[in-house]
Short mmCIF file of C-alpha atoms in Angstrom, two decimals:
data_model
loop_
_atom_site.label_atom_id
_atom_site.label_comp_id
_atom_site.label_asym_id
_atom_site.label_seq_id
_atom_site.Cartn_x
_atom_site.Cartn_y
_atom_site.Cartn_z
CA MET A 1008 185.48 -223.26 83.98
CA PRO A 1009 183.39 -221.38 81.39
CA LYS A 1010 182.57 -223.56 78.42
CA SER A 1011 183.52 -222.31 74.96
CA GLU A 1012 184.50 -223.63 71.55
CA PHE A 1013 184.84 -222.44 67.99
CA ALA A 1014 182.36 -222.74 65.14
CA ASP A 1015 182.35 -221.65 61.54
CA ALA A 1016 181.17 -218.09 61.07
CA PRO A 1017 178.07 -217.59 58.88
CA SER A 1018 178.74 -217.88 55.17
CA ILE A 1019 179.34 -214.28 54.18
CA GLN A 1020 181.77 -213.53 51.42
CA ARG A 1021 183.93 -211.23 53.55
CA SER A 1022 184.36 -213.59 56.49
CA THR A 1023 186.40 -216.76 56.79
CA THR A 1024 186.74 -216.42 60.57
CA ARG A 1025 185.95 -219.27 62.93
CA LEU A 1026 183.62 -217.79 65.51
CA PRO A 1027 184.14 -218.59 69.21
CA VAL A 1028 181.08 -219.91 71.04
CA TYR A 1029 180.39 -219.29 74.73
CA HIS A 1030 178.12 -221.93 76.23
CA GLU A 1031 177.44 -220.52 79.70
CA ASP A 1032 173.97 -218.99 80.17
CA LEU A 1033 174.45 -215.28 80.90
CA PHE A 1034 170.82 -215.06 82.02
CA ALA A 1035 171.07 -217.80 84.65
CA PRO A 1036 170.48 -216.36 88.17
CA ASP A 1037 174.03 -217.06 89.38
CA ALA A 1038 175.54 -215.48 86.24
CA LEU A 1039 173.35 -212.40 86.71
CA ARG A 1040 174.49 -212.04 90.32
CA ASN A 1041 178.16 -212.77 89.54
CA PRO A 1042 178.72 -211.64 85.95
CA TYR A 1043 182.28 -210.35 85.79
CA GLY A 1044 184.06 -213.67 85.28
CA HIS A 1045 181.72 -214.35 82.35
CA TYR A 1046 182.42 -210.93 80.87
CA ALA A 1047 186.19 -211.47 81.05
CA ALA A 1048 185.92 -214.91 79.47
CA ILE A 1049 183.88 -213.55 76.56
CA ARG A 1050 186.27 -210.63 76.04
CA ASN A 1051 189.17 -213.04 75.88
CA LEU A 1052 187.50 -215.28 73.30
CA GLY A 1053 187.41 -212.63 70.60
CA PRO A 1054 185.80 -209.44 69.27
CA VAL A 1055 182.56 -211.26 68.39
CA VAL A 1056 181.32 -214.34 70.26
CA MET A 1057 178.29 -216.53 69.61
CA LEU A 1058 176.24 -217.20 72.76
CA GLY A 1059 175.59 -220.93 72.68
CA ASP A 1060 172.82 -221.91 70.31
CA THR A 1061 170.81 -218.70 70.86
CA GLY A 1062 171.88 -217.06 67.60
CA ILE A 1063 172.98 -213.98 69.57
CA TYR A 1064 176.28 -212.35 68.62
CA ALA A 1065 178.00 -210.82 71.67
CA VAL A 1066 180.30 -207.79 71.36
CA SER A 1067 182.09 -207.19 74.65
CA ARG A 1068 185.34 -205.20 74.27
CA PHE A 1069 185.42 -201.45 74.84
CA ASP A 1070 186.53 -200.29 71.39
CA ASP A 1071 184.15 -202.69 69.67
CA VAL A 1072 181.10 -201.76 71.76
CA GLN A 1073 181.86 -198.07 71.31
CA ARG A 1074 182.12 -198.46 67.54
CA ALA A 1075 178.91 -200.51 67.37
CA LEU A 1076 176.97 -197.91 69.36
CA ARG A 1077 178.14 -195.28 66.89
CA ASN A 1078 176.70 -197.22 63.94
CA PRO A 1079 172.94 -196.79 64.55
CA ASP A 1080 172.05 -197.00 60.84
CA VAL A 1081 173.38 -200.57 60.62
CA LEU A 1082 172.81 -201.84 64.16
CA ILE A 1083 169.34 -200.45 64.67
CA SER A 1084 167.06 -200.09 67.69
CA GLY A 1085 163.75 -199.98 65.85
CA ARG A 1086 163.47 -203.77 65.87
CA GLY A 1087 163.80 -203.82 69.66
CA VAL A 1088 166.64 -203.75 72.17
CA GLY A 1089 165.83 -206.88 74.18
CA PHE A 1090 166.14 -210.61 73.63
CA ASN A 1091 162.55 -211.81 73.27
CA GLU A 1092 159.69 -211.23 70.86
CA ILE A 1093 157.35 -209.58 73.36
CA ILE A 1094 159.56 -206.66 74.33
CA ASN A 1095 160.85 -206.34 70.76
CA ALA A 1096 157.37 -206.43 69.19
CA GLN A 1097 156.62 -203.68 66.72
CA VAL A 1098 154.02 -201.26 68.09
CA PRO A 1099 152.22 -198.34 66.41
CA GLU A 1100 154.09 -195.76 68.53
CA PRO A 1101 157.62 -196.96 69.36
CA THR A 1102 159.31 -195.32 72.32
CA VAL A 1103 162.50 -193.28 72.00
CA ILE A 1104 164.66 -196.27 72.94
CA HIS A 1105 162.97 -198.44 70.28
CA SER A 1106 163.15 -195.97 67.40
CA ASP A 1107 165.60 -194.86 64.75
CA GLY A 1108 166.28 -191.98 62.41
CA ALA A 1109 163.98 -188.97 62.20
CA ARG A 1110 161.41 -190.39 64.63
CA HIS A 1111 164.10 -191.02 67.22
CA ARG A 1112 165.43 -187.48 66.82
CA THR A 1113 161.96 -185.95 67.19
CA LEU A 1114 161.15 -187.89 70.36
CA ARG A 1115 164.58 -187.37 71.83
CA ASN A 1116 164.64 -183.62 71.19
CA ASN A 1117 161.32 -183.14 72.96
CA LEU A 1118 162.32 -185.38 75.86
CA ALA A 1119 165.71 -183.78 76.31
CA ARG A 1120 164.68 -180.20 77.07
CA PRO A 1121 164.11 -180.52 80.83
CA LEU A 1122 167.02 -182.97 81.16
CA MET A 1123 169.78 -180.70 79.89
CA PRO A 1124 172.27 -179.36 82.47
CA SER A 1125 171.00 -175.80 82.02
CA ALA A 1126 167.43 -176.88 82.81
CA LEU A 1127 168.41 -179.17 85.70
CA LYS A 1128 170.48 -176.46 87.37
CA GLN A 1129 167.35 -174.94 88.90
CA HIS A 1130 166.67 -178.21 90.78
CA ARG A 1131 170.17 -178.80 92.17
CA GLU A 1132 169.73 -176.90 95.44
CA ALA A 1133 166.39 -178.53 96.20
CA LEU A 1134 167.66 -182.04 95.39
CA LYS A 1135 170.76 -181.55 97.50
CA GLY A 1136 168.67 -180.28 100.40
CA MET A 1137 166.38 -183.30 100.21
CA ILE A 1138 169.17 -185.89 100.18
CA THR A 1139 171.17 -184.01 102.83
CA VAL A 1140 168.26 -184.35 105.25
CA GLN A 1141 168.16 -188.09 104.55
CA VAL A 1142 171.91 -188.48 105.10
CA ARG A 1143 171.93 -186.50 108.34
CA GLU A 1144 168.98 -188.43 109.73
CA ALA A 1145 170.79 -191.71 109.02
CA ILE A 1146 174.01 -190.78 110.85
CA GLY A 1147 174.35 -192.65 114.11
CA ILE A 1148 171.14 -194.71 113.86
CA GLY A 1149 172.99 -197.99 113.29
CA TRP A 1150 172.44 -200.33 110.38
CA PHE A 1151 169.85 -199.49 107.73
CA ASP A 1152 169.06 -200.51 104.15
CA ALA A 1153 170.79 -197.90 101.99
CA ILE A 1154 168.84 -198.86 98.87
CA GLU A 1155 165.52 -198.09 100.53
CA ARG A 1156 166.60 -195.07 102.56
CA LEU A 1157 169.12 -193.29 100.32
CA ALA A 1158 169.40 -194.74 96.81
CA ARG A 1159 165.67 -194.72 96.02
CA TYR A 1160 164.83 -191.49 97.74
CA LEU A 1161 165.37 -188.85 95.06
CA PRO A 1162 164.06 -190.83 92.07
CA VAL A 1163 160.89 -191.86 93.85
CA ALA A 1164 160.21 -188.73 95.90
CA ALA A 1165 161.37 -185.98 93.56
CA ILE A 1166 161.78 -187.20 90.00
CA SER A 1167 158.37 -188.87 89.82
CA TYR A 1168 156.92 -185.51 90.88
CA LEU A 1169 158.83 -183.70 88.13
CA VAL A 1170 157.51 -186.15 85.53
CA GLY A 1171 154.04 -185.21 86.73
CA LEU A 1172 151.93 -188.31 86.20
CA PRO A 1173 148.68 -188.77 88.10
CA GLU A 1174 149.12 -190.44 91.48
CA ASP A 1175 148.44 -193.98 90.23
CA GLY A 1176 151.14 -193.58 87.60
CA ARG A 1177 153.69 -192.12 90.02
CA HIS A 1178 153.21 -194.94 92.49
CA ASN A 1179 153.81 -197.57 89.81
CA MET A 1180 156.77 -196.01 88.01
CA LEU A 1181 159.45 -197.97 89.84
CA ARG A 1182 157.63 -201.29 89.49
CA TRP A 1183 157.11 -200.70 85.78
CA ALA A 1184 160.74 -199.65 85.24
CA THR A 1185 162.04 -202.77 86.98
CA ALA A 1186 159.83 -205.00 84.86
CA GLN A 1187 160.91 -203.38 81.59
CA PHE A 1188 164.57 -204.14 82.24
CA ASP A 1189 163.78 -207.64 83.52
CA MET A 1190 161.86 -208.24 80.29
CA GLN A 1191 165.06 -207.92 78.26
CA GLY A 1192 166.02 -211.55 78.82
CA PRO A 1193 164.97 -214.55 76.74
CA MET A 1194 161.44 -215.71 77.45
CA SER A 1195 161.07 -218.17 80.31
CA PRO A 1196 158.41 -219.10 82.88
CA ALA A 1197 160.28 -216.94 85.41
CA LEU A 1198 159.55 -213.85 83.31
CA GLU A 1199 155.76 -214.27 83.25
CA GLN A 1200 155.24 -211.82 86.12
CA ALA A 1201 157.50 -209.24 84.48
CA VAL A 1202 155.55 -209.67 81.24
CA ALA A 1203 152.30 -208.94 83.06
CA VAL A 1204 153.72 -205.81 84.69
CA PHE A 1205 155.25 -204.70 81.39
CA ARG A 1206 151.88 -205.01 79.65
CA GLU A 1207 150.26 -203.10 82.50
CA SER A 1208 152.68 -200.20 81.97
CA ARG A 1209 152.09 -200.23 78.21
CA SER A 1210 148.34 -200.14 78.78
CA TYR A 1211 148.70 -197.22 81.19
CA LEU A 1212 150.78 -195.23 78.72
CA GLN A 1213 148.10 -195.61 76.10
CA SER A 1214 145.22 -194.63 78.38
CA PHE A 1215 146.15 -192.01 81.01
CA ASP A 1216 144.25 -188.71 80.88
CA PRO A 1217 146.60 -185.86 79.86
CA SER A 1218 144.38 -183.36 81.68
CA GLN A 1219 145.44 -185.00 84.97
CA LEU A 1220 149.15 -184.33 84.45
CA ARG A 1221 150.69 -181.94 86.97
CA GLU A 1222 150.79 -178.41 85.64
CA GLY A 1223 154.31 -177.42 84.67
CA SER A 1224 155.56 -181.02 84.68
CA TRP A 1225 157.79 -182.68 82.13
CA ALA A 1226 154.97 -184.89 80.86
CA GLU A 1227 152.64 -181.93 80.49
CA ALA A 1228 155.27 -180.23 78.30
CA LEU A 1229 155.06 -183.16 75.88
CA PHE A 1230 151.33 -182.62 75.46
CA THR A 1231 151.96 -178.91 74.99
CA ALA A 1232 154.13 -180.02 72.07
CA VAL A 1233 151.12 -181.97 70.78
CA ALA A 1234 148.95 -178.84 70.93
CA GLU A 1235 151.65 -176.91 69.06
CA GLY A 1236 151.94 -179.56 66.37
CA ARG A 1237 155.47 -180.68 67.24
CA LEU A 1238 154.36 -184.18 68.34
CA THR A 1239 151.39 -186.42 67.73
CA GLU A 1240 149.49 -187.64 70.77
CA GLY A 1241 150.84 -191.13 70.16
CA GLU A 1242 154.39 -189.82 70.07
CA ALA A 1243 153.83 -187.90 73.30
CA ARG A 1244 152.50 -190.98 75.07
CA ALA A 1245 155.44 -193.01 73.83
CA ALA A 1246 157.83 -190.28 74.94
CA VAL A 1247 156.44 -190.26 78.50
CA SER A 1248 157.90 -193.74 78.91
CA GLY A 1249 161.31 -192.19 78.25
CA TYR A 1250 160.92 -190.31 81.52
CA MET A 1251 159.25 -193.18 83.36
CA LEU A 1252 161.04 -196.38 82.54
CA PRO A 1253 164.77 -196.09 81.72
CA SER A 1254 165.89 -193.67 84.43
CA LEU A 1255 164.67 -194.94 87.80
CA ASP A 1256 166.29 -198.32 88.47
CA THR A 1257 169.46 -197.39 86.60
CA THR A 1258 170.09 -194.41 88.90
CA ILE A 1259 168.98 -196.26 92.02
CA ASN A 1260 171.37 -199.11 91.32
CA SER A 1261 174.18 -196.69 90.49
CA LYS A 1262 173.70 -194.89 93.80
CA GLY A 1263 173.68 -198.19 95.65
CA SER A 1264 176.97 -199.15 94.06
CA LEU A 1265 178.38 -195.69 94.80
CA LEU A 1266 177.67 -196.13 98.51
CA TYR A 1267 179.13 -199.63 98.42
CA ASN A 1268 182.29 -198.56 96.59
CA LEU A 1269 182.94 -195.72 99.03
CA ALA A 1270 182.37 -197.96 102.04
CA ARG A 1271 184.68 -200.65 100.67
CA ASN A 1272 187.33 -198.09 99.74
CA PRO A 1273 187.66 -195.62 102.66
CA ASP A 1274 190.83 -194.22 101.10
CA GLN A 1275 188.72 -193.00 98.18
CA LEU A 1276 186.21 -191.34 100.54
CA ALA A 1277 189.16 -189.65 102.23
CA LEU A 1278 190.36 -188.34 98.86
CA LEU A 1279 186.92 -186.84 98.21
CA LYS A 1280 186.78 -185.22 101.63
CA ALA A 1281 190.25 -183.75 101.05
CA ASP A 1282 189.39 -182.60 97.53
CA PRO A 1283 185.65 -182.29 96.76
CA THR A 1284 186.49 -181.23 93.19
CA LEU A 1285 186.95 -184.97 92.53
CA ILE A 1286 183.23 -185.61 93.04
CA ALA A 1287 182.34 -185.43 89.35
CA SER A 1288 185.18 -187.83 88.54
CA ALA A 1289 184.06 -190.16 91.34
CA VAL A 1290 180.59 -190.35 89.81
CA LEU A 1291 181.91 -191.26 86.37
CA GLU A 1292 184.27 -193.85 87.85
CA ASN A 1293 181.37 -195.42 89.72
CA VAL A 1294 179.27 -195.59 86.55
CA ARG A 1295 182.23 -197.18 84.75
CA LEU A 1296 182.99 -199.76 87.42
CA SER A 1297 179.44 -200.76 88.31
CA ALA A 1298 177.90 -200.33 84.85
CA VAL A 1299 174.44 -201.23 86.04
CA VAL A 1300 173.11 -201.53 82.48
CA ARG A 1301 174.40 -204.95 81.52
CA TRP A 1302 173.60 -204.82 77.82
CA PHE A 1303 171.15 -203.83 75.16
CA SER A 1304 170.59 -205.64 71.89
CA ARG A 1305 170.58 -204.28 68.37
CA TYR A 1306 169.24 -205.72 65.12
CA ALA A 1307 171.64 -205.91 62.18
CA ALA A 1308 169.84 -204.13 59.35
CA GLU A 1309 172.83 -204.92 57.12
CA ASP A 1310 175.89 -207.14 57.38
CA TYR A 1311 178.15 -205.68 60.06
CA VAL A 1312 181.89 -206.40 60.13
CA GLN A 1313 183.78 -206.17 63.41
CA ASP A 1314 187.53 -206.84 63.39
CA GLY A 1315 187.22 -209.13 60.39
CA VAL A 1316 184.20 -211.00 61.77
CA SER A 1317 180.98 -210.60 59.81
CA ILE A 1318 177.66 -210.44 61.63
CA PRO A 1319 175.00 -211.20 59.01
CA LYS A 1320 171.99 -209.06 58.23
CA GLY A 1321 169.00 -210.05 60.34
CA SER A 1322 171.07 -211.05 63.38
CA ARG A 1323 170.46 -210.11 66.99
CA VAL A 1324 173.55 -208.48 68.54
CA MET A 1325 174.30 -208.11 72.26
CA LEU A 1326 176.29 -204.97 73.08
CA MET A 1327 177.82 -205.63 76.50
CA TYR A 1328 178.15 -202.20 78.13
CA ALA A 1329 179.22 -203.55 81.52
CA SER A 1330 181.91 -205.78 80.05
CA ALA A 1331 183.28 -202.93 77.92
CA ASN A 1332 183.64 -200.74 81.01
CA ARG A 1333 185.92 -203.33 82.63
CA ASP A 1334 187.99 -204.05 79.54
CA GLU A 1335 191.64 -204.20 80.56
CA ARG A 1336 192.57 -203.34 76.98
CA HIS A 1337 191.20 -199.86 77.60
CA TYR A 1338 191.34 -199.20 81.36
CA PRO A 1339 194.40 -200.07 83.46
CA ASP A 1340 193.47 -202.05 86.58
CA PRO A 1341 189.78 -201.94 85.56
CA ASP A 1342 188.38 -203.70 88.63
CA ARG A 1343 189.65 -200.99 91.01
CA TYR A 1344 187.56 -198.00 92.13
CA ASP A 1345 189.73 -194.91 91.61
CA VAL A 1346 188.09 -191.50 92.01
CA THR A 1347 191.04 -189.83 90.24
CA ARG A 1348 190.54 -191.84 87.02
CA ASN A 1349 187.82 -189.56 85.54
CA PRO A 1350 186.73 -191.94 82.75
CA GLN A 1351 184.78 -189.50 80.61
CA ASP A 1352 184.53 -192.03 77.78
CA GLN A 1353 182.93 -194.77 79.92
CA LEU A 1354 180.01 -196.55 78.26
CA GLY A 1355 177.67 -197.01 81.21
CA TRP A 1356 175.38 -194.42 79.62
CA GLY A 1357 176.16 -195.57 76.10
CA THR A 1358 177.41 -193.29 73.33
CA GLY A 1359 176.23 -192.04 69.98
CA SER A 1360 172.67 -191.13 69.05
CA HIS A 1361 171.15 -193.40 71.72
CA MET A 1362 173.33 -192.14 74.56
CA CYS A 1363 171.29 -192.10 77.78
CA ILE A 1364 168.99 -189.11 77.68
CA GLY A 1365 168.77 -188.96 81.46
CA MET A 1366 172.50 -189.12 82.18
CA HIS A 1367 172.73 -185.48 83.32
CA LEU A 1368 169.94 -186.08 85.83
CA ALA A 1369 171.57 -189.30 87.05
CA LYS A 1370 174.91 -187.51 87.36
CA LEU A 1371 173.29 -184.66 89.31
CA GLU A 1372 171.58 -187.06 91.73
CA MET A 1373 174.84 -188.87 92.43
CA GLU A 1374 176.82 -185.66 92.78
CA VAL A 1375 174.49 -184.20 95.39
CA LEU A 1376 174.49 -187.51 97.28
CA LEU A 1377 178.30 -187.43 97.33
CA GLU A 1378 178.32 -183.80 98.42
CA ALA A 1379 175.99 -184.64 101.30
CA LEU A 1380 178.21 -187.55 102.35
CA VAL A 1381 181.47 -185.60 102.08
CA GLU A 1382 180.09 -182.68 104.07
CA ASN A 1383 178.37 -184.68 106.82
CA VAL A 1384 179.81 -188.17 107.16
CA GLU A 1385 183.11 -189.26 108.72
CA GLY A 1386 182.91 -192.96 107.94
CA ILE A 1387 180.79 -195.58 106.16
CA ASP A 1388 180.48 -199.22 107.23
CA VAL A 1389 178.90 -201.76 104.92
CA GLY A 1390 177.48 -205.23 105.41
CA GLU A 1391 176.87 -207.99 102.89
CA PRO A 1392 174.55 -206.80 100.11
CA VAL A 1393 171.79 -208.88 98.58
CA MET A 1394 172.38 -209.04 94.82
CA GLY A 1395 169.54 -208.75 92.37
CA SER A 1396 169.10 -210.95 89.30
CA ASN A 1397 167.36 -208.58 86.89
CA ASN A 1398 167.93 -209.59 83.25
CA GLY A 1399 168.94 -206.09 82.21
CA LEU A 1400 170.37 -204.43 85.32
CA TYR A 1401 173.12 -205.22 87.80
CA GLY A 1402 172.60 -203.97 91.33
CA PHE A 1403 171.69 -204.62 94.92
CA GLU A 1404 168.25 -205.49 96.23
CA SER A 1405 169.39 -204.35 99.66
CA LEU A 1406 172.59 -202.88 101.11
CA PRO A 1407 173.22 -202.78 104.89
CA LEU A 1408 175.00 -199.53 105.71
CA LYS A 1409 176.02 -197.56 108.78
CA LEU A 1410 177.03 -193.89 108.73
CA SER A 1411 179.12 -192.16 111.39
#
């Protein structure tokens, strides 16, 4: 049974609440591979829970996480969004995910232009054609790894091209992205390799030659903004990481879970085949259920009060996106995949000023994958997946699949 107890809340005038403490290690490999029992236990303890002796305040219920994400002036990102000093270290040019206020708005506005639905529309036909070829070639071949063959295909083959980095950068994007999310956990000997890869990516971002960016690419547009005086070179380099690092593994893992959920729920695939207008809803429901982004942290720039519990200024707060998306207080039967649910308020992409900047691209990639499946596949069989244990992301390392 999960271990928990109660302790006195910090001495803040407004709070007399006894704070529940959860003693299980959420970053232990087994907890990372099987997190949902831990999430439910924390939700049931209260609106704010102390994680053992770490000093981390966990917020896990839907309404509470949503409210916290919509308070970026109090729960800030500029002091880092991870749980160790290395990834949270202050740097001269913080990235969009590690910035607040006017700087965050400037970086985000420049990043967002090619990621808006109107801009992405021009790529839909090409992306659908690419994934349709992959789906058709997989039909009838027997078992294959769906993560390698289908889930990774568009991000690695197409999106890295659109970003436009030189070849060495494109080839390393996925490795760097994986390491950045793995670096979110508390420091441990097991994270030393991720730290090395993370530092490699940071070094690359500070040193690549802008003249080698692909003409017409998203990254080149950032340096056009530098030439026009809308960004500094440092801001442009920091912004490139917003294309590189947050969007690859998140979408790959979401597509892996989408394939798994359809295979495990053939009635839901049948609903989509009967009514393809449910595809957009099916994507949102998959993001809700799978919620591949486990959590991000925030730093309390001021005292923050949640349901009568005071989180003191200077605290590190864990906002548990994945737990919120399975909160039975908000979603009936939250552990069931239901393509008719259409959970437009789901928090898998966050909400508020730091809402995922690449969510429209992720949604597009999943929609065209579903369209290709609905139009070409009669049935999906699935084997036993191999779960990953990334400190920031939930997803499969491999997924045996068979299409007919």
